[in-house]
Structures are given as C-alpha cells and as structure tokens.
Amino acid sequence: MNAVIYGNHALVVVANRLPAYRSEGSWSPSPGGLVSAVAPMVRESHGAWIGWGGTSEEEFEPFEFDGMSLVPVALGAEEHERYYEGFSNATLWPLYHDLVVPPQFHRSWWQTYRSTNARFAQAAVDSAAPGATVWIHDFHLQLVPEMIRAQRPDVRIGFFNHIPFPSETIFAQLPWRDSILRGLLGADVIGFQLASDVKNFRSAVSRYLDIDSGRLSNTVHAYPISIDTAAIHEVAEAEETQELARQMRVELGDPRTLIVGIDRLDYTKGILHRLRAYQELLEDGVLDPQDTTFVQVAEPSREGVESYQDLRDDVEQLVGNINGSFGALDGAAVHYFHHSYSFESTVALYLAADVLLVTSLRDGMNLVAKEYVAARHNNGTLVLSEFAGAAAELHDALLVNPHDIAGLKDAIRLGVEMPAAEAGKRMASMADVVERHDIHRWARTFLADLQPTAPTRELRTSESSNESSSAGHTKRIQYVHTAE
Ligand code: F6P
C-alpha cells in the first residue's frame, strides 16, 4: 500500500467548477453567491478549491488566485462529454428533477463518471492537511466522499447537494443507485436543500442498502441555500442600477406592465408553460399587448446536450408565434434574449419588472426568486412555482402549479392587478426571510456542523435546524448572472 502524502490545506472545497474562469488568457473571479460565501472561508484558512478548469483544450497546473490555491482537474473532450454532458446532465439531472425529460442510462458514461470522480477525490486527498475539512458540492461528485474516506480517515467530509434528491421510486431507476448511496455515505455531513430531500435520501438508503437510516452515524440534514442579500441590496440601491432599470423600461416602449422571466435555458424551469399562459392571456384579451410587455432572458446552458437544444427550438418557435400574432411595428409582445446578463443588469431587470415569473417544474431552490425579493424589498409581485424549493420559504408569493395553465393565468393576472399596498406587504414579509437567511449564514451553519465538536442535531436551536424551510444554488460561468 502506498503511503499517503498529506497536503497542507485545512479547508478543501471540491466542486465541478472552479471559483474562477479563464478568459483571454487570464483568470477572473466567477461571480455568484456560492463563491462569495465560500471563497472568504477558503482564503482565511489558506485553503484549496478543486474543480474543472473549464476547457478541454488546455490543462492548467495548480495556481494561487485571490488568496486561494486553485487545483484544476483536467477533463479531455470525451471525458467531458461522458461525465458532464452525459452522466451528470443527461442521466442524473433529469432523474433528480422528477423525469421532466427521460434520463439516459449508458454504462460507458457511468464508467467515466466513476473515473472522473476518482480524479477529483485524489486531488482532494493530495491537498488536505491532516484532520482537514473537505466540502464537496453537488450531484456531479457523489462518489467523491467515499473515495476520499477510503484514503483519509482523518478528514471531516461534508457533501451538499444543490439539486433535489428524488423519491425512492424514481431513484429506483438508476442502475448504479447502490454505488451512489454508498458514495454519499462517505461524508460525515450530507446536506440537502429541503426536508423532503432528506426524507427521500433516507428512504433510499433503507430500501437499497438495507441500512436502518435512523441509525446512520452521518448527519443528514436540510440546509436551504440562499443569496448574498447584502450584495443585491448594494447593487439595487445604486443610482446607476436604478437609472439602468428606468432606461430598460423606456427602451421597451414604456409599458404599463412589465413581466419578466430570468432563467438558465433549462427544461426544468417551465419557460414554455409560462409562455403558453401569457399567450392565452393575450388571446383572451385579459392582457393588452399595447400596454404589456414580457421579457424572457434565457441564458445559454449545456448546449451540447440534445434536450437543451430541443428546448431552445421549442422556446424560440413559441416566442415567434406569440410575436407573429401580437407583436407590432413599434414593439414585440415577448422580448427574448438568449444570452447572459451581468450581475448589475440582472438586478436592474429585477427593479424594472412589475411581475417576476418563476415557474419551475422542479427546482432545488431557485435563487432568482430570492434575488428578486431582496432587490424589490417592498414592491413588485412574484409568481412562484410550488415545485421550486424557494416556495417553502417565500409563502407570500403567488404560488402556482405550472402544469395548471388556467391556474398560472389566474396567478399572472392577479400579479398584474395586485394593489400596490398588498404587493408591498407581501414583498416586505418575503424580504425579511432573505434578510435573515443569507448565503453567509448557510455556509457558516454547514461548516459548523462539520466540525468534530458540532452539537448533535437534536441539540441545535430550532431556527438553525428548521427542516421545514428550503433554499438553492447559484450558477456562475463567465460574465454570467443567472441564479439557479
Ligand atoms: O444547481 C445545479 C447546478 O449544476 C450548479 O452546480 C451550477 O452552478 C448550475 O446548476 C449550472 O450548471 P452548469 O455548471 O452545468 O453550467
């Protein structure tokens, strides 16, 4: 057996992506809540962050960046295709999002998922100091906890899943379900967004590993993720952002009502459902295209995956149909943007919108909803899917089942017509929630639980262990700001 060579980092974060992206030959910090919450902790302990370097064309050596040691994991083109586009995004993603599209099961993808997870795990093993804390993120890396544990019994291992964990009957379809569960059980703390994810995971463990999940020595708990509320406030309060919001409305023809959707172009987001509801409201004459405008930002995502390409075609066709019927020379009924927006422009769009639509068919959390609330503070209305994790906290949104197009139409109409006093009251109560539970608190709570001396679950205060609340994650690629 080879002797283990210890690294020198007391905190090691392992995620699919690094907290920096490469552009024109140099690295820049990735924007986003997760990075802004976790990076300072990594910096403080002179920690390491392990992640994919972002391209198959170049390989990078570990480097120092912004007070952190970044350790890029190189993925060849075929590995990227099988591990990221294939097993992560065409097997696990649809399976964990309740089969919105059919998952594909390929043994070759699974082999590559395993071997790639082993490379991330090895990089963590090599970086971690004796007794270090290792924090692994998301569904791309579910085998990593067990792989690290096998070599490094001395470290504390945490795993947080940013997306839902499916019900036992859906998870049943995965040919490699036992290995995934064993992989996760390598962690001391296994975190999910919602109490329902915890319950699903526990049932799967009991059923497929034949372990009494009530007797697990691991902490399995809900840690609803949140946003960098203070950063949103700062940008929302800046005069330039407010001016940009005003300009946006002017450029859109100064509509009486501006409805907005901001998402990654992903089939879990229910973009087609909201467009259909809007189309019918125009057809019914409930909304007038002369004084109502809909802006849909759909940030390009996972463009190598077929179901994402199909969705793009469907969305663009429907937008074309709506504009063909209701657009005019001086304005479109739907303004559709298939590109990313900067953080500042996204916040300006939140400020410009009268009604924000979040109509996810399934969503771990949905941080767009929380960011909108933080930016608006005491006005604007939010239509929110009951299938987004955020619905467990944002009770004062107009909650909808996006499959129920009639109900969705009613909610949009209510949102458009809601008296300002009521909208303000609802928004203020939701703003209070995102103020109290921000991303910094989320990160601190998770890491505190990961310490060897962490109080047992039963001993924690009811507020910090609130299992009925929920929360999400933030996606970050270059110059992108679309909260998950
Ligand atoms: O929330 C799940 C997630 O995979 C995040 O980890 C990521 O930031 C986001 O979706 C976008 O995904 P990708 O990294 O595939 O662009």
Coordinates of C-alpha atoms and ligand atoms in Angstrom, one line a residue:
M1 CA 0.0 0.0 0.0
N2 CA 1.3 3.5 -0.9
A3 CA 1.9 5.9 2.0
V4 CA -0.5 8.8 1.9
I5 CA 1.2 12.1 1.4
Y6 CA -0.6 14.8 3.2
G7 CA -1.3 18.3 1.7
N8 CA -1.2 21.5 3.7
H9 CA -4.7 22.9 3.4
A10 CA -7.0 22.9 6.4
L11 CA -10.1 23.6 4.2
V12 CA -10.6 22.0 0.8
V13 CA -13.6 22.7 -1.4
V14 CA -14.4 20.3 -4.2
A15 CA -16.9 21.4 -6.9
N16 CA -17.4 20.8 -10.6
R17 CA -16.3 24.3 -11.4
L18 CA -13.5 26.5 -10.0
P19 CA -14.4 29.8 -8.5
A20 CA -12.5 31.5 -11.4
Y21 CA -12.9 31.3 -15.1
R22 CA -10.4 31.8 -17.9
S23 CA -10.9 34.5 -20.5
E24 CA -8.4 35.8 -23.0
G25 CA -5.5 34.1 -21.3
S26 CA -6.2 35.1 -17.7
W27 CA -8.3 34.1 -14.7
S28 CA -11.1 36.2 -13.3
P29 CA -13.2 35.5 -10.2
S30 CA -16.6 33.9 -11.0
P31 CA -19.4 36.0 -9.8
G32 CA -22.1 34.4 -7.6
G33 CA -23.4 33.7 -4.1
L34 CA -21.7 30.4 -3.5
V35 CA -18.3 31.8 -4.4
S36 CA -18.8 35.0 -2.4
A37 CA -19.8 32.9 0.7
V38 CA -17.3 30.1 0.5
A39 CA -14.2 31.9 -1.0
P40 CA -13.6 34.1 2.1
M41 CA -13.5 31.0 4.2
V42 CA -11.1 29.2 1.9
R43 CA -9.0 32.3 1.9
E44 CA -8.9 32.7 5.7
S45 CA -7.6 29.2 6.1
H46 CA -5.4 29.4 3.0
G47 CA -7.5 26.6 1.7
A48 CA -7.7 24.9 -1.7
W49 CA -10.6 24.7 -4.3
I50 CA -10.6 21.8 -6.6
G51 CA -12.7 22.0 -9.9
W52 CA -12.7 21.5 -13.6
G53 CA -10.5 24.0 -15.4
G54 CA -13.4 25.0 -17.8
T55 CA -12.0 23.8 -21.1
S56 CA -10.9 20.5 -22.7
E57 CA -8.4 22.3 -24.8
E58 CA -5.9 23.3 -22.2
E59 CA -4.6 21.8 -19.0
F60 CA -3.6 24.0 -16.1
E61 CA -1.2 23.5 -13.2
P62 CA -2.5 24.4 -9.6
F63 CA -2.2 28.1 -9.1
E64 CA -2.7 30.8 -6.4
F65 CA -5.7 33.0 -7.0
D66 CA -7.2 35.6 -4.8
G67 CA -5.7 34.1 -1.6
M68 CA -6.8 30.5 -2.5
S69 CA -5.0 27.6 -4.0
L70 CA -6.9 26.5 -7.1
V71 CA -6.4 23.0 -8.3
P72 CA -7.8 22.5 -11.8
V73 CA -8.9 19.0 -12.8
A74 CA -8.3 18.4 -16.5
L75 CA -11.1 16.7 -18.5
G76 CA -10.5 15.5 -22.0
A77 CA -13.2 16.1 -24.6
E78 CA -14.5 12.6 -24.3
E79 CA -14.5 12.7 -20.5
H80 CA -16.3 16.0 -20.5
E81 CA -18.9 14.6 -22.9
R82 CA -19.5 11.4 -20.8
Y83 CA -19.0 12.7 -17.2
Y84 CA -20.6 16.2 -17.6
E85 CA -22.9 16.3 -20.5
G86 CA -23.7 12.6 -20.3
F87 CA -23.9 11.1 -16.8
S88 CA -24.3 14.4 -14.9
N89 CA -26.7 16.3 -17.2
A90 CA -28.5 13.6 -19.3
T91 CA -28.7 10.9 -16.6
L92 CA -28.7 12.4 -13.1
W93 CA -30.1 15.9 -13.9
P94 CA -33.4 14.6 -15.4
L95 CA -33.7 11.7 -12.9
Y96 CA -33.2 14.1 -9.9
H97 CA -35.7 16.6 -11.4
D98 CA -38.6 14.0 -11.5
L99 CA -38.1 12.9 -15.1
V100 CA -39.1 16.2 -16.8
V101 CA -37.3 14.5 -19.7
P102 CA -36.4 10.8 -19.8
P103 CA -33.0 10.1 -18.3
Q104 CA -30.5 8.1 -20.4
F105 CA -28.6 5.2 -18.9
H106 CA -25.3 4.3 -20.5
R107 CA -22.6 2.1 -18.9
S108 CA -19.8 4.0 -20.6
W109 CA -21.0 7.3 -19.1
W110 CA -21.1 5.6 -15.6
Q111 CA -17.5 4.3 -16.0
T112 CA -16.3 7.8 -16.9
Y113 CA -18.3 9.3 -14.0
R114 CA -16.5 7.0 -11.6
S115 CA -13.1 7.6 -13.0
T116 CA -13.6 11.3 -13.1
N117 CA -14.9 11.4 -9.5
A118 CA -11.8 9.4 -8.6
R119 CA -9.6 12.2 -10.1
F120 CA -11.4 14.9 -8.1
A121 CA -11.1 12.7 -5.0
Q122 CA -7.4 12.2 -5.5
A123 CA -6.8 15.9 -5.9
A124 CA -8.6 16.4 -2.5
V125 CA -6.6 13.7 -0.8
D126 CA -3.4 15.3 -2.0
S127 CA -4.4 18.8 -0.9
A128 CA -5.9 18.1 2.5
A129 CA -3.8 18.6 5.7
P130 CA -4.1 16.1 8.5
G131 CA -7.5 16.5 10.1
A132 CA -8.7 18.9 7.3
T133 CA -12.3 19.8 6.4
V134 CA -13.3 18.8 2.9
W135 CA -16.5 20.2 1.5
I136 CA -17.8 18.6 -1.7
H137 CA -20.6 20.2 -3.8
D138 CA -23.3 18.7 -6.0
F139 CA -24.5 15.8 -8.0
H140 CA -21.5 15.7 -10.3
L141 CA -19.4 14.4 -7.4
Q142 CA -21.5 11.9 -5.4
L143 CA -18.8 9.2 -5.3
V144 CA -16.1 11.5 -4.0
P145 CA -17.0 11.3 -0.3
E146 CA -16.5 7.5 -0.1
M147 CA -13.4 7.7 -2.3
I148 CA -11.7 10.3 0.0
R149 CA -12.8 8.4 3.1
A150 CA -11.1 5.2 1.8
Q151 CA -7.7 7.0 1.8
R152 CA -8.2 9.6 4.5
P153 CA -10.0 8.6 7.7
D154 CA -8.5 11.6 9.4
V155 CA -10.5 14.3 7.5
R156 CA -14.0 15.6 8.1
I157 CA -16.1 15.3 4.9
G158 CA -19.2 17.3 4.0
F159 CA -21.3 16.9 0.9
F160 CA -24.0 19.4 -0.2
N161 CA -26.5 18.5 -3.0
H162 CA -27.6 21.7 -4.7
I163 CA -30.4 20.0 -6.6
P164 CA -33.4 17.9 -5.4
F165 CA -32.9 14.3 -4.3
P166 CA -35.6 12.2 -6.0
S167 CA -38.2 10.0 -4.4
E168 CA -37.3 6.4 -3.7
T169 CA -39.4 5.1 -6.7
I170 CA -37.7 7.5 -9.2
F171 CA -34.3 6.9 -7.8
A172 CA -35.0 3.2 -8.2
Q173 CA -34.5 3.5 -12.0
L174 CA -30.8 4.3 -11.6
P175 CA -28.8 1.1 -12.4
W176 CA -26.0 2.3 -10.1
R177 CA -28.2 3.5 -7.2
D178 CA -26.4 1.5 -4.5
S179 CA -23.0 2.9 -5.5
I180 CA -24.3 6.4 -5.4
L181 CA -25.7 6.0 -2.0
R182 CA -22.5 4.4 -0.7
G183 CA -20.6 7.2 -2.2
L184 CA -22.6 9.8 -0.3
L185 CA -22.4 7.9 2.9
G186 CA -18.7 8.5 2.9
A187 CA -19.5 12.1 4.2
D188 CA -19.9 13.0 7.8
V189 CA -22.5 15.6 7.0
I190 CA -24.8 15.1 4.0
G191 CA -26.7 18.2 3.2
F192 CA -29.8 18.8 1.1
Q193 CA -32.0 21.8 0.2
L194 CA -35.2 20.6 1.8
A195 CA -36.5 18.2 4.5
S196 CA -38.3 16.3 1.7
D197 CA -34.9 15.6 0.0
V198 CA -33.6 14.3 3.4
K199 CA -36.6 12.0 3.6
N200 CA -36.1 10.7 0.1
F201 CA -32.4 10.0 0.7
R202 CA -33.1 8.2 4.0
S203 CA -35.8 6.0 2.3
A204 CA -33.4 5.1 -0.5
V205 CA -30.7 4.2 2.0
S206 CA -33.1 1.9 3.9
R207 CA -34.5 0.4 0.8
Y208 CA -31.5 -0.2 -1.4
L209 CA -28.7 -0.6 1.1
D210 CA -30.8 -2.3 3.7
I211 CA -29.5 0.0 6.4
D212 CA -31.7 1.4 9.1
S213 CA -31.4 5.1 8.1
G214 CA -32.4 6.1 11.6
R215 CA -29.2 4.6 12.9
L216 CA -26.8 6.3 10.5
S217 CA -23.8 7.9 12.2
N218 CA -23.8 10.6 9.4
T219 CA -25.6 13.9 9.9
V220 CA -28.2 14.1 7.2
H221 CA -29.9 17.4 7.2
A222 CA -31.6 20.2 5.2
Y223 CA -29.6 23.4 4.7
P224 CA -31.6 25.6 2.5
I225 CA -29.2 27.7 0.4
S226 CA -29.7 31.4 0.0
I227 CA -28.3 34.5 -1.7
D228 CA -25.8 37.2 -1.0
T229 CA -28.5 39.5 0.2
A230 CA -26.2 42.4 1.1
A231 CA -24.6 42.3 -2.3
I232 CA -28.0 42.5 -4.0
H233 CA -29.0 45.4 -1.8
E234 CA -25.9 47.3 -2.6
V235 CA -26.4 47.0 -6.3
A236 CA -30.1 47.6 -6.2
E237 CA -29.7 50.8 -4.2
A238 CA -27.0 52.2 -6.5
E239 CA -28.2 55.2 -8.5
E240 CA -26.7 53.7 -11.8
T241 CA -28.7 50.5 -11.4
Q242 CA -31.9 52.4 -10.8
E243 CA -31.1 54.6 -13.9
L244 CA -30.5 51.4 -15.9
A245 CA -33.8 50.0 -14.8
R246 CA -35.6 53.2 -15.9
Q247 CA -33.8 53.1 -19.2
M248 CA -34.7 49.5 -19.8
R249 CA -38.4 50.3 -19.4
V250 CA -38.1 53.2 -21.8
E251 CA -36.4 51.1 -24.4
L252 CA -39.1 48.5 -24.0
G253 CA -41.7 51.2 -25.0
D254 CA -42.6 52.3 -21.5
P255 CA -45.2 49.6 -21.0
R256 CA -47.8 49.9 -18.2
T257 CA -46.9 46.4 -17.1
L258 CA -43.6 44.6 -17.5
I259 CA -43.5 40.9 -16.9
V260 CA -40.1 39.2 -16.6
G261 CA -38.6 35.7 -16.5
I262 CA -34.8 35.2 -16.0
D263 CA -33.5 31.6 -16.1
R264 CA -30.9 29.3 -17.5
L265 CA -32.4 27.8 -20.6
D266 CA -33.3 24.6 -18.9
Y267 CA -36.4 22.4 -19.3
T268 CA -36.8 22.3 -15.5
K269 CA -37.6 26.0 -15.5
G270 CA -41.1 25.8 -17.1
I271 CA -40.4 28.5 -19.7
L272 CA -42.8 27.0 -22.2
H273 CA -45.5 26.8 -19.6
R274 CA -45.3 30.5 -18.7
L275 CA -45.1 31.5 -22.4
R276 CA -48.3 29.5 -23.1
A277 CA -50.1 31.1 -20.2
Y278 CA -49.0 34.6 -21.4
Q279 CA -50.1 33.7 -25.0
E280 CA -53.6 32.7 -23.8
L281 CA -53.9 35.8 -21.6
L282 CA -53.2 37.9 -24.8
E283 CA -55.7 35.7 -26.8
D284 CA -58.3 36.1 -24.1
G285 CA -57.9 39.9 -24.1
V286 CA -57.0 39.9 -20.4
L287 CA -53.6 41.4 -21.2
D288 CA -53.3 44.0 -23.9
P289 CA -50.0 43.8 -25.9
Q290 CA -50.2 47.6 -26.3
D291 CA -49.5 48.2 -22.7
T292 CA -48.0 44.9 -21.5
T293 CA -44.5 43.5 -22.3
F294 CA -42.9 40.3 -21.4
V295 CA -39.1 40.0 -21.2
Q296 CA -37.6 36.4 -21.1
V297 CA -33.9 36.1 -20.5
A298 CA -32.8 32.5 -21.2
E299 CA -29.1 32.2 -20.5
P300 CA -27.4 29.6 -22.7
S301 CA -26.7 26.4 -20.8
R302 CA -25.4 22.9 -21.5
E303 CA -25.6 23.4 -25.2
G304 CA -24.0 20.1 -26.1
V305 CA -27.0 18.2 -24.6
E306 CA -29.7 17.3 -27.0
S307 CA -32.7 18.0 -24.7
Y308 CA -31.4 21.6 -24.2
Q309 CA -31.1 22.0 -28.0
D310 CA -34.6 20.8 -28.4
L311 CA -35.9 23.2 -25.7
R312 CA -34.2 26.1 -27.4
D313 CA -36.0 25.3 -30.7
D314 CA -39.4 25.0 -28.9
V315 CA -39.0 28.2 -26.9
E316 CA -37.9 30.2 -29.9
Q317 CA -40.7 28.8 -32.0
L318 CA -43.3 29.7 -29.4
V319 CA -41.8 33.2 -28.9
G320 CA -42.0 33.6 -32.7
N321 CA -45.7 32.5 -32.7
I322 CA -46.6 34.9 -30.0
N323 CA -44.8 37.8 -31.7
G324 CA -46.4 36.8 -35.0
S325 CA -49.8 37.2 -33.5
F326 CA -49.4 40.0 -31.1
G327 CA -46.2 42.0 -32.0
A328 CA -46.5 45.4 -33.6
L329 CA -44.1 47.5 -35.6
D330 CA -43.3 49.5 -32.6
G331 CA -42.9 46.6 -30.2
A332 CA -42.7 42.9 -29.6
A333 CA -45.1 41.1 -27.3
V334 CA -42.2 39.0 -26.0
H335 CA -38.6 40.2 -25.9
Y336 CA -36.4 37.1 -25.8
F337 CA -32.7 37.2 -25.0
H338 CA -30.6 34.1 -25.4
H339 CA -27.5 35.4 -23.7
S340 CA -26.1 36.1 -20.3
Y341 CA -26.6 39.3 -18.3
S342 CA -24.1 40.9 -15.9
F343 CA -25.0 41.0 -12.2
E344 CA -25.8 44.7 -12.4
S345 CA -28.0 44.3 -15.5
T346 CA -29.8 41.4 -13.9
V347 CA -30.5 43.4 -10.7
A348 CA -31.7 46.3 -12.9
L349 CA -34.1 44.0 -14.7
Y350 CA -35.4 42.9 -11.3
L351 CA -36.0 46.5 -10.5
A352 CA -37.7 47.2 -13.8
A353 CA -40.1 44.2 -13.6
D354 CA -43.6 44.6 -12.2
V355 CA -44.1 40.8 -12.1
L356 CA -41.4 38.1 -12.0
L357 CA -42.4 34.6 -13.2
V358 CA -40.6 31.6 -11.7
T359 CA -42.5 28.6 -13.0
S360 CA -40.1 25.7 -12.4
L361 CA -41.4 22.2 -12.9
R362 CA -38.8 21.1 -10.3
D363 CA -36.1 23.1 -8.8
G364 CA -33.8 22.5 -5.8
M365 CA -34.2 26.1 -4.6
N366 CA -34.3 28.9 -7.3
L367 CA -32.3 31.8 -6.3
V368 CA -33.8 34.1 -9.0
A369 CA -36.9 34.2 -6.8
K370 CA -34.9 35.1 -3.7
E371 CA -32.8 37.7 -5.5
Y372 CA -35.9 39.4 -6.9
V373 CA -37.3 39.6 -3.4
A374 CA -34.1 41.1 -2.0
A375 CA -33.9 43.7 -4.8
R376 CA -37.5 44.8 -4.6
H377 CA -37.8 44.8 -0.8
N378 CA -41.3 46.3 -0.6
N379 CA -42.9 46.3 -4.1
G380 CA -43.4 44.1 -7.2
T381 CA -45.1 40.7 -7.3
L382 CA -43.6 37.3 -7.5
V383 CA -45.4 34.3 -9.2
L384 CA -43.6 31.3 -7.8
S385 CA -43.9 27.6 -8.6
E386 CA -44.8 25.4 -5.7
F387 CA -42.2 22.9 -7.1
A388 CA -39.3 25.3 -6.5
G389 CA -37.6 24.8 -3.2
A390 CA -37.9 28.6 -2.5
A391 CA -41.7 28.1 -2.2
A392 CA -41.1 26.5 1.3
E393 CA -39.8 29.9 2.5
L394 CA -41.5 32.5 0.3
H395 CA -45.1 31.9 1.4
D396 CA -46.2 35.3 0.4
A397 CA -45.5 34.8 -3.3
L398 CA -48.4 33.9 -5.6
L399 CA -47.8 30.1 -5.5
V400 CA -48.7 28.2 -8.7
N401 CA -48.7 24.7 -10.2
P402 CA -47.1 25.5 -13.6
H403 CA -48.7 22.4 -15.2
D404 CA -52.1 24.0 -14.5
I405 CA -52.2 26.6 -17.2
A406 CA -55.5 28.0 -16.1
G407 CA -54.2 28.5 -12.6
L408 CA -51.0 30.0 -13.9
K409 CA -53.0 32.5 -16.0
D410 CA -55.0 33.5 -12.9
A411 CA -51.8 34.0 -10.9
I412 CA -50.2 36.2 -13.6
R413 CA -53.4 38.2 -13.8
L414 CA -53.5 38.6 -10.0
G415 CA -49.9 39.6 -10.0
V416 CA -50.5 42.3 -12.7
E417 CA -53.6 43.6 -11.0
M418 CA -52.5 43.4 -7.3
P419 CA -53.0 46.7 -5.4
A420 CA -49.7 48.3 -4.5
A421 CA -50.3 48.1 -0.8
E422 CA -50.9 44.4 -0.8
A423 CA -47.9 43.7 -3.1
G424 CA -45.7 45.8 -0.8
K425 CA -46.9 43.9 2.3
R426 CA -46.2 40.5 0.7
M427 CA -42.8 41.5 -0.6
A428 CA -41.7 43.0 2.7
S429 CA -42.5 39.8 4.5
M430 CA -40.6 37.8 2.0
A431 CA -37.7 40.3 2.1
D432 CA -37.5 39.7 5.8
V433 CA -36.9 36.0 5.1
V434 CA -34.0 36.5 2.7
E435 CA -32.5 39.1 5.0
R436 CA -32.4 36.7 7.9
H437 CA -31.2 33.7 5.9
D438 CA -28.5 34.7 3.5
I439 CA -25.7 32.6 1.9
H440 CA -23.2 33.5 4.5
R441 CA -25.3 32.1 7.3
W442 CA -25.9 29.0 5.2
A443 CA -22.2 28.4 4.7
R444 CA -21.4 29.0 8.4
T445 CA -24.1 26.7 9.5
F446 CA -23.0 23.9 7.3
L447 CA -19.3 24.2 8.2
A448 CA -20.1 24.5 11.9
D449 CA -22.0 21.2 11.7
L450 CA -19.0 19.6 10.0
Q451 CA -16.7 20.4 12.9
P452 CA -15.9 17.4 15.1
T453 CA -17.4 19.2 18.1
A454 CA -20.6 20.1 16.3
P455 CA -23.7 19.8 18.5
T456 CA -25.9 16.9 17.7
R457 CA -28.9 17.7 15.5
E458 CA -31.3 17.4 18.5
L459 CA -29.3 20.0 20.5
R460 CA -29.3 22.7 17.8
T461 CA -31.7 25.6 18.1
S462 CA -35.0 25.3 16.3
E463 CA -34.1 28.2 14.0
S464 CA -30.8 26.8 12.7
S465 CA -32.3 23.3 12.2
N466 CA -35.5 24.4 10.6
E467 CA -36.3 21.4 8.5
S468 CA -39.5 22.9 7.0
S469 CA -37.6 25.7 5.3
S470 CA -35.9 25.3 1.9
A471 CA -33.4 27.0 -0.2
G472 CA -31.0 26.8 -3.9
H473 CA -27.7 27.5 -5.6
T474 CA -26.1 29.9 -7.9
K475 CA -24.7 29.2 -11.3
R476 CA -21.7 31.0 -12.5
I477 CA -19.8 31.0 -15.7
Q478 CA -18.1 33.9 -17.4
Y479 CA -19.9 37.2 -17.1
V480 CA -23.0 35.3 -16.2
H481 CA -25.5 36.1 -13.6
T482 CA -28.4 33.7 -13.5
A483 CA -29.2 32.4 -10.1
E484 CA -30.3 28.8 -10.1
Ligands
F6P1 O1 -27.6 23.9 -9.3 C1 -27.1 22.9 -10.0 C2 -26.0 23.4 -11.0 O2 -25.4 22.3 -11.6 C3 -25.0 24.2 -10.3 O3 -24.0 23.4 -9.7 C4 -24.5 25.0 -11.4 O4 -23.9 26.2 -10.9 C5 -25.7 25.3 -12.2 O5 -26.5 24.1 -12.0 C6 -25.5 25.4 -13.7 O6 -24.9 24.3 -14.2 P1 -23.6 24.2 -15.1 O7 -22.4 24.2 -14.1 O8 -23.8 22.8 -15.7 O9 -23.5 25.3 -16.0

